[in-house]
Amino acid sequence: MSGLRYVYAVCRPFGTPLSAQLTGVAGVPPKQLTHHGLVAVVGHVPEGDFAEGPLRAHLEDLDWLGATARAHQNVIDALTVVTSPLPLRLATVFRDDSGVRTMMEQREETFLRTLDRLDGRVEWGVKVYVESPEEEKWEQAGQFARRLHEFLSGYAEDSRIHAPRNATLSRESGRNVLNAAYLVPRSESEAFVELVDRTKDGFPGLRVELTGPWAAYSFSGEDP
């Protein structure tokens, strides 16, 4: 098949096949490209959309970007069910299979080290929003968020604090005072979810949101 190669993730070989109905970016089913002890999950995409010039223009189109991100995430979600993938950033594209293999060769040591660290682990996201516009409430919410992050970090293998969500872009109500990610073993995820659930009613006027389990984007070492 002609076209460029879109790379979703790098994994160790996995035995469970992906669903035959799974499609990714450009409506094309992903395939596995093996090199040494690594597997790149790739799809064919048209040059008319993903060559450098057209892609740069598309990245300014929020509708196109949103549809592409959803298709990308569909593949990552399917991989997360059967393995612990190392997701690559959106719109990682190469000229052909040879280009993908060269990338895997150059980054093999880093990929293997990161995959060892992520094996059997998933990412959970926790966000805290304050509904009240009062400055005193924001200060109290900030203190609550810091205590919550410290508490949850004690039950996770690693954690990251991201920039607060922009309410205009996210269209979510309230002011985001915590946007954090936690790396948790799959085997301990149920207990971690219960910990978060216990905090949800701990402070009037606050909303605690839990998302996941995700592939470990925040701990992959890849740019978003």
Short mmCIF file of C-alpha atoms in Angstrom, two decimals:
data_model
loop_
_atom_site.label_atom_id
_atom_site.label_comp_id
_atom_site.label_asym_id
_atom_site.label_seq_id
_atom_site.Cartn_x
_atom_site.Cartn_y
_atom_site.Cartn_z
CA MET A 1 0.00 0.00 0.00
CA SER A 2 1.35 3.44 -0.88
CA GLY A 3 1.43 6.46 1.39
CA LEU A 4 3.32 7.58 4.44
CA ARG A 5 3.71 5.61 7.67
CA TYR A 6 1.90 6.95 10.74
CA VAL A 7 3.33 5.53 13.97
CA TYR A 8 1.03 5.21 16.98
CA ALA A 9 3.23 3.50 19.52
CA VAL A 10 6.19 1.26 20.17
CA CYS A 11 5.69 -1.97 22.14
CA ARG A 12 7.32 -5.22 22.96
CA PRO A 13 5.88 -8.11 20.90
CA PHE A 14 2.42 -9.08 22.12
CA GLY A 15 0.49 -12.23 21.41
CA THR A 16 -3.12 -11.07 21.64
CA PRO A 17 -4.30 -9.81 18.24
CA LEU A 18 -6.03 -6.46 17.88
CA SER A 19 -9.64 -6.47 16.74
CA ALA A 20 -10.06 -6.95 12.99
CA GLN A 21 -12.60 -4.10 13.08
CA LEU A 22 -10.13 -1.62 14.58
CA THR A 23 -9.34 1.35 12.35
CA GLY A 24 -7.10 4.28 13.00
CA VAL A 25 -6.13 7.55 11.35
CA ALA A 26 -7.45 7.91 7.78
CA GLY A 27 -9.75 4.94 8.46
CA VAL A 28 -6.91 2.45 7.96
CA PRO A 29 -6.41 -0.58 10.25
CA PRO A 30 -3.08 -0.52 12.12
CA LYS A 31 -0.43 -3.14 11.50
CA GLN A 32 2.67 -4.32 13.36
CA LEU A 33 6.16 -3.59 12.09
CA THR A 34 8.79 -5.65 13.93
CA HIS A 35 12.42 -4.67 14.34
CA HIS A 36 14.68 -6.61 16.70
CA GLY A 37 12.80 -6.86 20.02
CA LEU A 38 10.43 -4.00 19.29
CA VAL A 39 7.12 -3.60 17.49
CA ALA A 40 5.98 -0.33 15.94
CA VAL A 41 2.21 -0.07 15.46
CA VAL A 42 1.75 1.82 12.21
CA GLY A 43 -0.85 2.80 9.63
CA HIS A 44 -0.69 4.05 6.05
CA VAL A 45 -1.80 7.66 5.60
CA PRO A 46 -2.07 9.79 2.43
CA GLU A 47 0.68 12.25 1.54
CA GLY A 48 -2.01 14.75 0.61
CA ASP A 49 -2.87 15.10 4.30
CA PHE A 50 0.31 14.09 6.13
CA ALA A 51 3.22 15.39 4.10
CA GLU A 52 4.93 18.28 5.88
CA GLY A 53 3.08 21.15 4.19
CA PRO A 54 -0.48 19.77 4.33
CA LEU A 55 0.05 18.48 7.87
CA ARG A 56 1.19 21.88 9.10
CA ALA A 57 -1.99 23.41 7.66
CA HIS A 58 -4.19 20.66 9.11
CA LEU A 59 -2.79 21.22 12.60
CA GLU A 60 -4.44 24.66 12.54
CA ASP A 61 -7.82 23.05 11.79
CA LEU A 62 -9.36 22.09 15.14
CA ASP A 63 -12.02 19.84 13.59
CA TRP A 64 -9.43 17.88 11.63
CA LEU A 65 -7.10 17.77 14.60
CA GLY A 66 -9.85 16.51 16.90
CA ALA A 67 -10.89 13.73 14.51
CA THR A 68 -7.27 12.66 14.03
CA ALA A 69 -6.63 12.68 17.78
CA ARG A 70 -9.70 10.50 18.40
CA ALA A 71 -8.62 7.99 15.75
CA HIS A 72 -5.11 7.96 17.21
CA GLN A 73 -6.51 7.40 20.71
CA ASN A 74 -8.72 4.53 19.51
CA VAL A 75 -5.62 2.60 18.51
CA ILE A 76 -3.75 3.45 21.72
CA ASP A 77 -6.76 2.36 23.80
CA ALA A 78 -6.90 -0.97 21.95
CA LEU A 79 -3.19 -1.51 22.54
CA THR A 80 -3.55 -0.70 26.24
CA VAL A 81 -5.96 -3.63 26.61
CA VAL A 82 -3.39 -6.15 25.34
CA THR A 83 -0.01 -4.65 26.30
CA SER A 84 1.72 -1.63 27.87
CA PRO A 85 2.47 0.57 24.87
CA LEU A 86 4.84 3.50 24.66
CA PRO A 87 2.62 5.99 22.80
CA LEU A 88 4.29 8.38 20.39
CA ARG A 89 3.16 11.95 19.86
CA LEU A 90 0.25 12.73 17.56
CA ALA A 91 1.11 12.78 13.84
CA THR A 92 4.46 10.98 14.04
CA VAL A 93 4.99 10.24 10.35
CA PHE A 94 7.75 8.63 8.26
CA ARG A 95 8.27 8.19 4.54
CA ASP A 96 8.17 4.37 4.54
CA ASP A 97 8.76 1.23 6.62
CA SER A 98 12.51 1.73 6.31
CA GLY A 99 12.22 5.13 7.97
CA VAL A 100 10.29 3.61 10.86
CA ARG A 101 12.90 0.88 11.32
CA THR A 102 15.70 3.44 11.27
CA MET A 103 13.93 5.40 14.03
CA MET A 104 13.52 2.21 16.08
CA GLU A 105 17.19 1.34 15.58
CA GLN A 106 18.35 4.79 16.68
CA ARG A 107 16.15 4.86 19.77
CA GLU A 108 16.18 1.16 20.63
CA GLU A 109 17.98 1.45 23.96
CA THR A 110 15.72 4.27 25.17
CA PHE A 111 12.57 2.49 24.01
CA LEU A 112 13.52 -0.76 25.76
CA ARG A 113 14.39 1.03 28.99
CA THR A 114 11.09 2.96 28.98
CA LEU A 115 9.03 -0.12 28.10
CA ASP A 116 10.57 -1.97 31.03
CA ARG A 117 9.52 0.88 33.32
CA LEU A 118 5.96 1.01 31.92
CA ASP A 119 5.38 -2.74 31.77
CA GLY A 120 2.20 -3.70 33.61
CA ARG A 121 1.40 -0.09 34.46
CA VAL A 122 -1.24 2.43 33.40
CA GLU A 123 -1.82 6.13 33.82
CA TRP A 124 -4.66 7.64 35.83
CA GLY A 125 -5.53 11.31 35.56
CA VAL A 126 -6.91 13.36 38.46
CA LYS A 127 -8.24 16.89 38.03
CA VAL A 128 -9.62 19.21 40.69
CA TYR A 129 -11.94 22.09 39.80
CA VAL A 130 -13.22 24.87 42.06
CA GLU A 131 -16.67 26.16 41.19
CA SER A 132 -16.73 29.32 43.30
CA PRO A 133 -15.16 32.52 41.88
CA GLU A 134 -14.21 33.77 45.35
CA GLU A 135 -10.48 34.23 45.93
CA GLU A 136 -10.65 32.64 49.38
CA LYS A 137 -12.17 29.49 47.88
CA TRP A 138 -9.38 29.33 45.29
CA GLU A 139 -6.75 29.48 48.02
CA GLN A 140 -8.49 26.74 50.01
CA ALA A 141 -8.87 24.67 46.85
CA GLY A 142 -5.18 25.06 46.09
CA GLN A 143 -4.30 23.76 49.55
CA PHE A 144 -6.69 20.83 49.11
CA ALA A 145 -5.19 20.03 45.68
CA ARG A 146 -1.64 20.03 47.06
CA ARG A 147 -2.60 17.70 49.91
CA LEU A 148 -4.48 15.40 47.52
CA HIS A 149 -1.54 15.22 45.12
CA GLU A 150 0.87 14.41 47.95
CA PHE A 151 -1.51 11.73 49.24
CA LEU A 152 -2.05 10.08 45.84
CA SER A 153 1.63 10.26 44.94
CA GLY A 154 2.32 8.04 47.92
CA TYR A 155 0.26 5.28 46.27
CA ALA A 156 1.68 5.71 42.75
CA GLU A 157 5.05 4.72 41.33
CA ASP A 158 5.45 8.10 39.68
CA SER A 159 3.44 11.28 39.14
CA ARG A 160 3.37 14.39 36.98
CA ILE A 161 1.67 17.76 37.42
CA HIS A 162 0.56 19.30 34.13
CA ALA A 163 -0.44 22.87 33.41
CA PRO A 164 -4.03 23.69 34.46
CA ARG A 165 -6.66 23.09 31.81
CA ASN A 166 -7.79 26.13 29.84
CA ALA A 167 -11.53 26.47 30.47
CA THR A 168 -12.09 28.10 27.08
CA LEU A 169 -10.56 25.15 25.24
CA SER A 170 -11.82 22.36 27.48
CA ARG A 171 -15.32 23.87 27.87
CA GLU A 172 -15.42 22.54 31.42
CA SER A 173 -16.98 24.48 34.26
CA GLY A 174 -14.92 25.77 37.14
CA ARG A 175 -11.28 26.70 37.55
CA ASN A 176 -8.79 23.86 37.24
CA VAL A 177 -6.45 23.85 40.26
CA LEU A 178 -4.92 20.38 39.82
CA ASN A 179 -4.18 18.50 36.60
CA ALA A 180 -2.07 15.50 37.56
CA ALA A 181 -1.16 12.07 36.22
CA TYR A 182 -0.20 8.99 38.24
CA LEU A 183 1.63 5.86 37.12
CA VAL A 184 0.00 2.88 38.82
CA PRO A 185 0.43 -0.90 38.42
CA ARG A 186 -2.64 -2.48 36.82
CA SER A 187 -2.89 -4.81 39.79
CA GLU A 188 -3.28 -1.83 42.15
CA SER A 189 -5.57 0.28 39.99
CA GLU A 190 -8.78 -0.71 41.75
CA ALA A 191 -7.37 0.38 45.10
CA PHE A 192 -6.14 3.65 43.57
CA VAL A 193 -9.61 4.40 42.16
CA GLU A 194 -11.13 3.79 45.58
CA LEU A 195 -8.67 6.26 47.14
CA VAL A 196 -9.73 8.96 44.68
CA ASP A 197 -13.42 8.19 45.18
CA ARG A 198 -13.06 8.83 48.92
CA THR A 199 -11.91 12.39 48.25
CA LYS A 200 -14.73 13.44 45.94
CA ASP A 201 -16.96 14.86 48.67
CA GLY A 202 -14.17 16.12 50.92
CA PHE A 203 -14.47 19.83 50.16
CA PRO A 204 -17.67 21.76 49.34
CA GLY A 205 -17.51 23.61 46.03
CA LEU A 206 -14.82 21.36 44.58
CA ARG A 207 -15.11 18.77 41.85
CA VAL A 208 -12.61 15.89 41.64
CA GLU A 209 -12.47 14.07 38.31
CA LEU A 210 -10.73 10.75 37.66
CA THR A 211 -9.90 9.56 34.13
CA GLY A 212 -8.24 6.38 32.89
CA PRO A 213 -6.80 3.90 32.75
CA TRP A 214 -4.71 5.31 29.91
CA ALA A 215 -1.50 4.36 28.21
CA ALA A 216 1.27 6.07 30.15
CA TYR A 217 1.56 9.20 27.99
CA SER A 218 2.88 11.37 30.81
CA PHE A 219 5.67 8.91 31.59
CA SER A 220 6.75 7.93 28.08
CA GLY A 221 9.36 10.63 27.67
CA GLU A 222 7.61 11.69 24.44
CA ASP A 223 6.40 15.20 23.70
CA PRO A 224 2.58 15.43 23.63
#
